[in-house]
CSV table of C-alpha atoms and ligand atoms in Angstrom, one decimal:
chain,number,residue,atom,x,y,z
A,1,UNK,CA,70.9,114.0,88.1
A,2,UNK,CA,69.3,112.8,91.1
A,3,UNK,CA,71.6,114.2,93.1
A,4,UNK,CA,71.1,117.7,91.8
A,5,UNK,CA,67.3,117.0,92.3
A,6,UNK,CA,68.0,116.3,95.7
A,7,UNK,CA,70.0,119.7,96.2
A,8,UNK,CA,67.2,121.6,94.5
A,9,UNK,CA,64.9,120.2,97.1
A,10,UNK,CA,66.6,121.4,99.8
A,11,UNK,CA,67.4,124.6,98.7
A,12,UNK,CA,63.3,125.0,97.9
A,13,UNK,CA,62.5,124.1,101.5
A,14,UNK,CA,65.3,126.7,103.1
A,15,UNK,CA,63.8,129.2,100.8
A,16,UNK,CA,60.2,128.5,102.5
A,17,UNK,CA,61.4,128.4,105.8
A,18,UNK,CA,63.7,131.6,105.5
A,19,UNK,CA,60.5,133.2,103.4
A,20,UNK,CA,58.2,132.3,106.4
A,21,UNK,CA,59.5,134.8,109.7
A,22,UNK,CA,59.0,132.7,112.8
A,23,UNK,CA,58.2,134.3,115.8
A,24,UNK,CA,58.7,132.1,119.3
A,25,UNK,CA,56.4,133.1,121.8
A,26,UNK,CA,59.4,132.4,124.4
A,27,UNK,CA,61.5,135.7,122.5
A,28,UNK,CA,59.1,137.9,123.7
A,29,UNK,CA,59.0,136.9,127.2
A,30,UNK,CA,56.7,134.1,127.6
A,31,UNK,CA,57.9,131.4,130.4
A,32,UNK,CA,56.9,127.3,130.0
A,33,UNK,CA,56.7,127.1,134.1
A,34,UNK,CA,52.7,127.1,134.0
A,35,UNK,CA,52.4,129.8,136.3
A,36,UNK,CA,53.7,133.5,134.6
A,37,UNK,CA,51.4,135.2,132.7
A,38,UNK,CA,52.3,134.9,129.5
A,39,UNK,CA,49.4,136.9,128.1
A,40,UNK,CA,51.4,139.8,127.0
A,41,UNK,CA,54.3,138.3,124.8
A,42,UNK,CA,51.6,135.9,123.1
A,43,UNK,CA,49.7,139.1,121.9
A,44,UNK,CA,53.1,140.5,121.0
A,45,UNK,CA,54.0,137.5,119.3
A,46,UNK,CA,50.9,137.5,117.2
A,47,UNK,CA,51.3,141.0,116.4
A,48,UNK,CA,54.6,140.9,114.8
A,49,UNK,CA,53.6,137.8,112.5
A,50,UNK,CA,50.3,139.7,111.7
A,51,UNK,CA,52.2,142.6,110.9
A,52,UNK,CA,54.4,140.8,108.7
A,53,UNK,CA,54.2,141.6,105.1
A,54,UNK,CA,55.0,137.7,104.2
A,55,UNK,CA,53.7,134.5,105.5
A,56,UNK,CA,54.6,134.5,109.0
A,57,UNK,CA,55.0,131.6,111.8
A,58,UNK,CA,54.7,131.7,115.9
A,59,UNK,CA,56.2,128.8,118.0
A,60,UNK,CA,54.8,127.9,120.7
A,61,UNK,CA,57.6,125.1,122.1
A,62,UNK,CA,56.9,122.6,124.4
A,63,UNK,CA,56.3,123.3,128.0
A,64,UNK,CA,52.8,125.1,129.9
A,65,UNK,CA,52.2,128.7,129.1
A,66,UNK,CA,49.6,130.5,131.0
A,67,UNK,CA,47.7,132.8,129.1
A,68,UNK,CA,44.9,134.7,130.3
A,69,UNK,CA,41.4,134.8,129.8
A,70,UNK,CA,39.2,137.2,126.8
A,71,UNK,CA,43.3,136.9,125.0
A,72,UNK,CA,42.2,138.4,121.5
A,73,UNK,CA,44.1,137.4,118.2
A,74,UNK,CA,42.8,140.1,116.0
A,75,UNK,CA,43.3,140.6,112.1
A,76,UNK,CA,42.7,141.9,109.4
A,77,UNK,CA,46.9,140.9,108.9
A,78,UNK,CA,49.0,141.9,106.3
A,79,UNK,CA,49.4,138.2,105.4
A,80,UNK,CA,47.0,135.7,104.3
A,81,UNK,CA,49.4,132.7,105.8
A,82,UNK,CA,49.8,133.4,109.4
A,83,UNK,CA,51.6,129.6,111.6
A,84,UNK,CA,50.6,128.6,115.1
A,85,UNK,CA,53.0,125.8,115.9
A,86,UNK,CA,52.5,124.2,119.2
A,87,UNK,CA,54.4,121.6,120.9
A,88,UNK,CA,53.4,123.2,124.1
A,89,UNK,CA,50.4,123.3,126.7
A,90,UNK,CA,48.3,126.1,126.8
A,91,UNK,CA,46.5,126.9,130.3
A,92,UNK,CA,43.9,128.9,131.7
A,93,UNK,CA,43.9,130.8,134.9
A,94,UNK,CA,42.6,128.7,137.7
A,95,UNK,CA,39.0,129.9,138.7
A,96,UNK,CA,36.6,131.5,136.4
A,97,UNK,CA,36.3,135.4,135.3
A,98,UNK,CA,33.2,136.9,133.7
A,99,UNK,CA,34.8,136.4,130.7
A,100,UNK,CA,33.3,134.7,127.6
A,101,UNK,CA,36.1,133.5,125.3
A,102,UNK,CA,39.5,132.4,126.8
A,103,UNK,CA,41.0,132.3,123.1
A,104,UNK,CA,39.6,134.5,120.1
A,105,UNK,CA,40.2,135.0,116.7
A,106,UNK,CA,38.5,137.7,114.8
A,107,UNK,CA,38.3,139.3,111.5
A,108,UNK,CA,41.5,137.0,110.4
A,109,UNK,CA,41.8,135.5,107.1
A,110,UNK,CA,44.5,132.4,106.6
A,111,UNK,CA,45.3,131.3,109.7
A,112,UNK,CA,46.4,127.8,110.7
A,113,UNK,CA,46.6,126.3,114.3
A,114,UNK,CA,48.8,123.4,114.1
A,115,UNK,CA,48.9,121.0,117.1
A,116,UNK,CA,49.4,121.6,120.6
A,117,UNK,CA,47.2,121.5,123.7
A,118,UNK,CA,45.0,124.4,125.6
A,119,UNK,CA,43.2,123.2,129.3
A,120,UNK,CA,40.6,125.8,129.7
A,121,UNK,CA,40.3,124.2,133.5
A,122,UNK,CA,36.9,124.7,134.0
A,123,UNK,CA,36.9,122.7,136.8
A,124,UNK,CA,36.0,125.6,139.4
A,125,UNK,CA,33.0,127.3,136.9
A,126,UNK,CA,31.6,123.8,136.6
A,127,UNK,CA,31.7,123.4,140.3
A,128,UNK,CA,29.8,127.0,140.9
A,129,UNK,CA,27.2,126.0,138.4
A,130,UNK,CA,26.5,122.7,139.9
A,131,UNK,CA,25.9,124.3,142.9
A,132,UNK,CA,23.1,126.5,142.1
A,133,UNK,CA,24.9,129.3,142.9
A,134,UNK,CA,24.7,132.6,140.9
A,135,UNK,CA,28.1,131.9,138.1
A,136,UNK,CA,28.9,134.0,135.4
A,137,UNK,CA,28.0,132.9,131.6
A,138,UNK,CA,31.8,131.1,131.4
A,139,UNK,CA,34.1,131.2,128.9
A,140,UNK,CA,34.5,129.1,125.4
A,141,UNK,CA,38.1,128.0,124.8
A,142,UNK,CA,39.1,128.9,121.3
A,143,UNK,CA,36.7,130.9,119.2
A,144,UNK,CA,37.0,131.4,115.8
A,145,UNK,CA,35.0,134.7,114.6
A,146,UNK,CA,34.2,136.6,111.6
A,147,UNK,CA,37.2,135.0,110.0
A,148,UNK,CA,37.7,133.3,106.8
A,149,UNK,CA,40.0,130.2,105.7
A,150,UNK,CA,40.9,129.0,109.2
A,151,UNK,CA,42.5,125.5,110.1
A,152,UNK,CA,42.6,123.6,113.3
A,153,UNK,CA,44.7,120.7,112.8
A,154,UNK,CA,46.0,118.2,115.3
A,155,UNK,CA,44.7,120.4,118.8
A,156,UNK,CA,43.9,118.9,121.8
A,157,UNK,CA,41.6,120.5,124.3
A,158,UNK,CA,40.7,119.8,127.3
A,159,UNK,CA,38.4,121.3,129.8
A,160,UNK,CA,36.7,123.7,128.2
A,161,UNK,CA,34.5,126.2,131.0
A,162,UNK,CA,31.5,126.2,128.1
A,163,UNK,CA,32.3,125.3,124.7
A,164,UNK,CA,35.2,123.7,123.8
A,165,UNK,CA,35.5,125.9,120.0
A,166,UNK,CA,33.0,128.1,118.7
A,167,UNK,CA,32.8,128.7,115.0
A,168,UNK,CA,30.4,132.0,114.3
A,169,UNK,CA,30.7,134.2,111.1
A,170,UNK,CA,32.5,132.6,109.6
A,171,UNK,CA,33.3,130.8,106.5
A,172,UNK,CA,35.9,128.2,105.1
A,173,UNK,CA,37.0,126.9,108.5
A,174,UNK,CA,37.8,123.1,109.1
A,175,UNK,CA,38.8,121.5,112.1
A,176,UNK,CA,41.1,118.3,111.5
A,177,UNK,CA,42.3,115.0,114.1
A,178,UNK,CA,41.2,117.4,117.0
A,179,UNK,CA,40.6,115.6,120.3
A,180,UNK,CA,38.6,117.3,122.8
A,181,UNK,CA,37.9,115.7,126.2
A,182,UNK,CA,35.9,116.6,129.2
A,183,UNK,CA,34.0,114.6,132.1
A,184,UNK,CA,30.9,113.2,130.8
A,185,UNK,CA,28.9,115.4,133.7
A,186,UNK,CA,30.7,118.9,133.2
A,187,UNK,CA,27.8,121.3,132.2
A,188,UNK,CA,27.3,122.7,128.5
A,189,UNK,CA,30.8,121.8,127.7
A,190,UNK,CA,30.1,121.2,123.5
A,191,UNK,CA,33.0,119.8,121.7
A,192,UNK,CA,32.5,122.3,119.0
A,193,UNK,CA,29.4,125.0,118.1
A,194,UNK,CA,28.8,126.1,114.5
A,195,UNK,CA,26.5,129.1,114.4
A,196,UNK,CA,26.3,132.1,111.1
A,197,UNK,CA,28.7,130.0,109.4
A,198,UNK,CA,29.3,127.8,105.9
A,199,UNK,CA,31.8,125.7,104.6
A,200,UNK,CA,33.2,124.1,108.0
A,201,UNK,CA,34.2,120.7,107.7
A,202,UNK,CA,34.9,118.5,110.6
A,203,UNK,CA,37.0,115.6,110.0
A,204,UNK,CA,38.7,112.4,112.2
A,205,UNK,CA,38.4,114.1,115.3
A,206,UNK,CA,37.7,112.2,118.8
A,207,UNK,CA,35.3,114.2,121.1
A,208,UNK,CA,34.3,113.1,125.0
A,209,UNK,CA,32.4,115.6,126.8
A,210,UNK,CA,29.3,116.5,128.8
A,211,UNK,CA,27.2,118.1,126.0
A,212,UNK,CA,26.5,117.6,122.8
A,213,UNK,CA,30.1,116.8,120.4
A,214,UNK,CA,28.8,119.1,118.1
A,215,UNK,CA,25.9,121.7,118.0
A,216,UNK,CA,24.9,123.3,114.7
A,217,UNK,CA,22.8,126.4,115.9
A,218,UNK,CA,21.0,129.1,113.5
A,219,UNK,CA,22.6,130.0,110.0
A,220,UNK,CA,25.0,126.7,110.0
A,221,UNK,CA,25.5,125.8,106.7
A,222,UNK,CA,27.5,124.1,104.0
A,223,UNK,CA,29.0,121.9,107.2
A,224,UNK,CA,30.2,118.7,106.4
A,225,UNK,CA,31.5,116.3,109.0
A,226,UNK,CA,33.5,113.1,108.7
A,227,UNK,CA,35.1,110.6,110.6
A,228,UNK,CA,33.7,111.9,114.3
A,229,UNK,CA,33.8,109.2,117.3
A,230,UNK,CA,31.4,110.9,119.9
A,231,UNK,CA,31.1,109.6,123.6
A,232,UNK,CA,30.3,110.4,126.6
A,233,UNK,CA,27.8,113.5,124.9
A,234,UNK,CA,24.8,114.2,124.0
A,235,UNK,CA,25.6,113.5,120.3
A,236,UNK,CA,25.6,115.6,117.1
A,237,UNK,CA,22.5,117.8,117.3
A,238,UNK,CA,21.2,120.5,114.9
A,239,UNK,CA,19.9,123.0,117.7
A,240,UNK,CA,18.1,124.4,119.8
A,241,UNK,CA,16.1,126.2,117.0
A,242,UNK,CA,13.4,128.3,117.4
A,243,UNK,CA,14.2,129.5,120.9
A,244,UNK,CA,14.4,133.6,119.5
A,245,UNK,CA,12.1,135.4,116.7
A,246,UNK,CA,14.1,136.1,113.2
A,247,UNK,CA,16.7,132.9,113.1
A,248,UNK,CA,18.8,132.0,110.0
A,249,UNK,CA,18.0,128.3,108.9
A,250,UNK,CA,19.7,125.5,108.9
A,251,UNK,CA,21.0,124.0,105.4
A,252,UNK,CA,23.1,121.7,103.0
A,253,UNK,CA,24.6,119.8,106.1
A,254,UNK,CA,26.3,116.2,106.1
A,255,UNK,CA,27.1,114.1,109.0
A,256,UNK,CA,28.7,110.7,107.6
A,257,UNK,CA,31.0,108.3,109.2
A,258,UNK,CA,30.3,108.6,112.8
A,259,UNK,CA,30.8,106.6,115.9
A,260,UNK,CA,28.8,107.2,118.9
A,261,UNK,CA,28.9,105.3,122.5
A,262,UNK,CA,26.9,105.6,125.5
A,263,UNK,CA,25.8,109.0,124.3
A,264,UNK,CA,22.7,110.5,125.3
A,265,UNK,CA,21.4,111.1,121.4
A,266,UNK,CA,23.1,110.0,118.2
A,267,UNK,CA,21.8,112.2,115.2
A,268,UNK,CA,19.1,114.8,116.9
A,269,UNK,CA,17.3,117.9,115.1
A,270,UNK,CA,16.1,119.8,118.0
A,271,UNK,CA,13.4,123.1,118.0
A,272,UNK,CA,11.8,124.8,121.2
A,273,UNK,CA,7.8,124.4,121.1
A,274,UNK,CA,7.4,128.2,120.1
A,275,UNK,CA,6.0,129.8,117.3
A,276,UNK,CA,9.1,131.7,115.8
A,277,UNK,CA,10.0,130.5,112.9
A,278,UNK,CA,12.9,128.6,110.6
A,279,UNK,CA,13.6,125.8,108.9
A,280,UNK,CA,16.4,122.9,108.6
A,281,UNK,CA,16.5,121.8,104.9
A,282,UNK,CA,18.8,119.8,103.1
A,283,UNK,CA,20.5,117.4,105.8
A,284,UNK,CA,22.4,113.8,105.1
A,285,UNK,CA,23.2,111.6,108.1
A,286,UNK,CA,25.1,108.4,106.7
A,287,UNK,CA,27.1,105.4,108.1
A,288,UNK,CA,26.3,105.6,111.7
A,289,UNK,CA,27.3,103.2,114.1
A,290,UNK,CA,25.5,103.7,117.5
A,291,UNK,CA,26.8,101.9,120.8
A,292,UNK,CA,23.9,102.0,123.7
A,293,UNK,CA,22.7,105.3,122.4
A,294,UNK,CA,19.7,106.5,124.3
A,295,UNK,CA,17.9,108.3,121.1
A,296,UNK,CA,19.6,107.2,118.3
A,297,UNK,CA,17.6,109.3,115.8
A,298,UNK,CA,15.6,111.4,117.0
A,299,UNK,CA,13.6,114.8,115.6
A,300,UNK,CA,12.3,116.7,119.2
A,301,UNK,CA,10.2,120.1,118.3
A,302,UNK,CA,9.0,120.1,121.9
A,303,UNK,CA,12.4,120.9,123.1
A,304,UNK,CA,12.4,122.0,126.7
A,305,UNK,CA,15.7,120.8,128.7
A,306,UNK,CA,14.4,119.8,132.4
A,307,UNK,CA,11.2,120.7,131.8
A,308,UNK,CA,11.1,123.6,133.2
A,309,UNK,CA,8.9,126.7,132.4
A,310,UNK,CA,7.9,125.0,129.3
A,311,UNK,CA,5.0,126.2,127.2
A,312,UNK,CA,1.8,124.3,127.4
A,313,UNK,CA,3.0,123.6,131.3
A,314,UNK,CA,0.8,123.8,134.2
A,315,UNK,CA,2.6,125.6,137.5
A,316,UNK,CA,0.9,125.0,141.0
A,317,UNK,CA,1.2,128.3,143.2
A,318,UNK,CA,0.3,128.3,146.8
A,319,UNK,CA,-2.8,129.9,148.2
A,320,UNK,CA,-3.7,129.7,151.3
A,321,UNK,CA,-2.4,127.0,153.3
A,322,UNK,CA,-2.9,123.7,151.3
A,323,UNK,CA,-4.6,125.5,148.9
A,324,UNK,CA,-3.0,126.5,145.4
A,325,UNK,CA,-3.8,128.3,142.0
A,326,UNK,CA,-3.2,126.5,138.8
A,327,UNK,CA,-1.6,128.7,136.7
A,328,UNK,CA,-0.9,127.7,133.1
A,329,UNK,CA,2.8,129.5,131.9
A,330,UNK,CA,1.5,130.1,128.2
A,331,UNK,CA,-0.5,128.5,126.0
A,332,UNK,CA,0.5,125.6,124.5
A,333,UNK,CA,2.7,126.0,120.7
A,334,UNK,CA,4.1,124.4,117.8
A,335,UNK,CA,7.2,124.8,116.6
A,336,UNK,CA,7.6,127.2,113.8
A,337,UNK,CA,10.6,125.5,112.2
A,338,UNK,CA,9.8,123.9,109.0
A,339,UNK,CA,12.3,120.6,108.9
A,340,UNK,CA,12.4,119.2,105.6
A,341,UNK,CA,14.5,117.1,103.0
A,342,UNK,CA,16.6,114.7,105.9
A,343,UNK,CA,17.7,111.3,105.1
A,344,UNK,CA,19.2,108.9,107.3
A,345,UNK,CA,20.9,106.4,105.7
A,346,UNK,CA,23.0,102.7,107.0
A,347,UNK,CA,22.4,103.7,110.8
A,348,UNK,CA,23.0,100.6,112.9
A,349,UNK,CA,23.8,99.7,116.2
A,350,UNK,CA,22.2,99.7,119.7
A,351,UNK,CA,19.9,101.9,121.4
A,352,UNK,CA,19.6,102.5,125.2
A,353,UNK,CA,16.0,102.6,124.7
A,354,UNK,CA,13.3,101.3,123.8
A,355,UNK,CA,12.4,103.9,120.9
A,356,UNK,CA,15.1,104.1,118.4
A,357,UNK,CA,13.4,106.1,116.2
A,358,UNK,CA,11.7,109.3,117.4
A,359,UNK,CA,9.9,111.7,114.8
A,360,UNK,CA,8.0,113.9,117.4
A,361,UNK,CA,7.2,116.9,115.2
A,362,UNK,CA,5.4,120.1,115.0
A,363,UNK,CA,2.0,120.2,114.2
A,364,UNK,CA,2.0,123.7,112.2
A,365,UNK,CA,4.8,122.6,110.5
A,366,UNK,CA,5.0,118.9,109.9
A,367,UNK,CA,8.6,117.2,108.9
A,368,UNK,CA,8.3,116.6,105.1
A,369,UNK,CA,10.4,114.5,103.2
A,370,UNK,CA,12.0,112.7,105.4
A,371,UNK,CA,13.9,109.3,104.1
A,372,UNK,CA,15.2,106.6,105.6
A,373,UNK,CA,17.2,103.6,104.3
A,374,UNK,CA,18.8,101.0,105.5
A,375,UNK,CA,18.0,101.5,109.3
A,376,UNK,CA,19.3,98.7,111.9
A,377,UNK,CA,18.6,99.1,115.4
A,378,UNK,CA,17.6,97.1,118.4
A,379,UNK,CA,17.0,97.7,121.9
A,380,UNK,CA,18.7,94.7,124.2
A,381,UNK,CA,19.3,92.3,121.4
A,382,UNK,CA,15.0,92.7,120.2
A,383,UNK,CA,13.4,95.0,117.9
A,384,UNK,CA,13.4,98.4,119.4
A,385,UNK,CA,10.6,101.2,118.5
A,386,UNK,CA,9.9,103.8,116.3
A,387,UNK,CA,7.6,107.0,116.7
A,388,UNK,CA,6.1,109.8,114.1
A,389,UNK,CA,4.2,112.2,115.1
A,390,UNK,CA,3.5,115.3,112.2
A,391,UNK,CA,6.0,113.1,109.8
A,392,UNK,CA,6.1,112.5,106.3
A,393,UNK,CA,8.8,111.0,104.3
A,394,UNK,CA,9.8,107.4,102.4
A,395,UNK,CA,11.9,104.2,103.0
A,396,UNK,CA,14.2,102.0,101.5
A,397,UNK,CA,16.2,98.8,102.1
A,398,UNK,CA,15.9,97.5,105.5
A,399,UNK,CA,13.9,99.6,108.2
A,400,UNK,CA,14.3,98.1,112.1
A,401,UNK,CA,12.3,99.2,113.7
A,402,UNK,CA,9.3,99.2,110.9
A,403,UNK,CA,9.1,103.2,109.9
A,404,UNK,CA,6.3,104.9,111.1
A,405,UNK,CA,6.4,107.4,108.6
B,501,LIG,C1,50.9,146.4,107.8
B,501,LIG,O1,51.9,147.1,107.0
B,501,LIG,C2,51.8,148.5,107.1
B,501,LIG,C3,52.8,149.0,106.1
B,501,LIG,O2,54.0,148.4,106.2
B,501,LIG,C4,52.0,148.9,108.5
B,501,LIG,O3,51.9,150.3,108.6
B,501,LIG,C5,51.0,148.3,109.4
B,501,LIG,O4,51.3,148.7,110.7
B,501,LIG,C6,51.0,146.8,109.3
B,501,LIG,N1,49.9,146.2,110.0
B,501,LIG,C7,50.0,145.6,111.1
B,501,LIG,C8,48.8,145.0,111.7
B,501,LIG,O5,51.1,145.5,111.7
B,502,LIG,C1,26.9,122.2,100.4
B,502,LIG,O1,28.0,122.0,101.3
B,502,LIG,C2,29.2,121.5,100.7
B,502,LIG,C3,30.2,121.3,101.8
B,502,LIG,O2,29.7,120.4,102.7
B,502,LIG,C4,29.7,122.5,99.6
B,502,LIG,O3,30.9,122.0,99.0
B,502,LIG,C5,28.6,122.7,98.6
B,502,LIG,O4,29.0,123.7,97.7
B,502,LIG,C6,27.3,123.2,99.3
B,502,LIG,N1,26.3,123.2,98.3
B,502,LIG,C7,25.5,124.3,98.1
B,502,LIG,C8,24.5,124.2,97.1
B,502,LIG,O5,25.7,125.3,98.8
């Protein structure tokens, strides 16, 4: 009996793998040396398993496959079960093109990107921008657009130019034991952008980079995120908001389980001090441990990066020779995003600073219902800070630093 059991098993699992075609990237032409362009048979590849009438595999095996930048991946396909094994290394062209995805998906549906490693090398468009000089907007890794029921499990990336993956338009896409690494100083290098999108969930994935781990811009929602370790970053941020008239809001996300060391911010909601408006509504941030986190939590609607050109600024122009005009650059605004309905809830650890805590919100539109329990934080081993400004909202349990709200 348990013999025939066994038999029927394996006969089930040659019938999956003969009903799944596979397609190896290597049968139509691509070389693992690194250094042919293997552009061409990748596309081919992908175009015989999205033509397939059945579920339909492509192998990537192991080795370094250069593929070049803007390579599109696009549906609809005439499956809804469409395999990207990877044992291999995906690489970008060295240098940078005007280019602004290296990897895209679009318009598929069922798609599933198991394992495997892609070094966007970004190396030489970091090195332009840190030099001031003119660079071109640079390129996100992988992107995954206007698509539906996408899954990213087990991917490595490294080196991403600007983003490391871009979710946008799209819905039921979750990212799983991804690890995405990058110097702590490369510039706008997020681990992974969710904009125009709901139902993403982010789970036990390791991100080191040189902006924020994850960015939740207009429209995110339904995003749930588990088991992140952030560091170097600048944290998991909802934001910039506000920056353009007419956004989507923000809504129904959770960010539980998280680890964050030496990170610039740990949990930050982030508007620009304009008057468009928006909202953020309907956010849980739970069981956070924070390791020498410079804001831990913090709620900025005066968002202006290097305070530069920021409303409400004064700009000295010269005059005549040691005489200047004061030139305001616009009048001074509060944020139009309405942030409501946010609990924080068993956050401990260390801050980097001396104000843990920072509410600094808009006076138009003052945070509202904001709660906090069971906050733990110090700065060097004493209580650290907290600020409110325009916030309202209620505590439980134990609140270190003392809540202003
Ligand atoms: C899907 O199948 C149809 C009919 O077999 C075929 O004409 C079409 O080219 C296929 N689509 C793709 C993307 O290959
Ligand atoms: C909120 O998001 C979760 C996923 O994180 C989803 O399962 C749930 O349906 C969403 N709730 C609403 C009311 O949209």
């Amino acid at each position: 009996m348990a013999k025939a059991t066994t038999t029927m098993i394996v006969c089930l699992s040659l019938l999956r793998v003969a009903m799944a075609a596979t397609y190896s990237v290597t049968d139509y032409g691509a070389e693992a040396d690194g250094q042919t362009d293997s552009t061409k048979a990748f596309l081919a590849a992908w175009s015989s398993a999205c033509g397939a009438a059945r579920p339909a595999t492509i192998y990537v095996p192991a080795g370094r496959f250069l593929v070049g930048q803007a390579t599109t991946f696009q549906g609809p396909c005439n499956n809804s079960a469409v395999t990207i094994l990877v044992h291999g290394i995906l690489v970008a062209p060295a240098g940078y093109t005007s280019a602004v995805n290296w990897l895209l998906f679009k318009y598929v549906d069922g798609v599933s990107i198991l394992g495997g490693t892609i070094d966007g090398r970004g190396q030489a468009f970091w090195a332009c921008k840190d030099a001031g000089r003119s660079c071109p907007q640079g390129a996100t890794s992988l992107s995954v657009a206007e698509s539906k029921n996408v899954v990213i499990r087990g991917l490595t990336s490294l080196n991403s130019e600007m983003f490391h993956i871009s979710i946008f338009g799209s819905s039921s896409v979750k990212v799983q034991g991804a690890k995405i690494i990058a110097p702590g100083d490369s510039p706008n290098t997020d681990g992974i952008h969710i904009q125009m999108s709901t139902e993403v969930t982010i789970l036990s994935t390791r991100i080191k980079t040189g902006d924020d781990c994850i960015s939740m811009g207009q429209g995110a929602s339904g995003v749930w995120i588990e088991k992140v370790n952030c560091g170097p970053g600048h944290g998991i941020s909802i934001g910039s908001l506000g920056g353009t008239a007419s956004e989507a809001g923000v809504q129904n996300i959770t960010v539980t389980s998280v680890f964050f060391s030496g990170t610039q911010n740990g949990l930050r909601i982030k508007t620009w001090g304009r008057g468009y408006s928006g909202f953020v509504r309907g956010v849980t941030f739970a069981h956070a441990v924070m390791q020498d986190v410079s804001y831990p939590i913090v709620v900025d609607q005066n968002y202006c990066p290097g305070n530069v050109n920021c409303p409400g600024q004064v700009q000295l122009i010269p005059y005549f020779f040691f005489l200047y005009v004061i030139k305001r650059i616009a009048a001074p605004q509060s944020s139009g995003v309405k942030i409501s309905g946010v609990s924080y809830s068993d956050i401990r650890g260390s801050s980097a600073t001396p104000v843990a805590v920072k509410f600094d919100c808009s006076a138009s539109n003052p945070c509202s219902d904001l709660s906090l329990s069971d906050i733990k934080l110090t700065f060097e081993n004493k209580e650290a800070q907290a600020y409110c400004k325009n916030a309202e909202g209620s505590t439980s349990g134990t609140i270190n630093p003392p809540s202003c709200i």
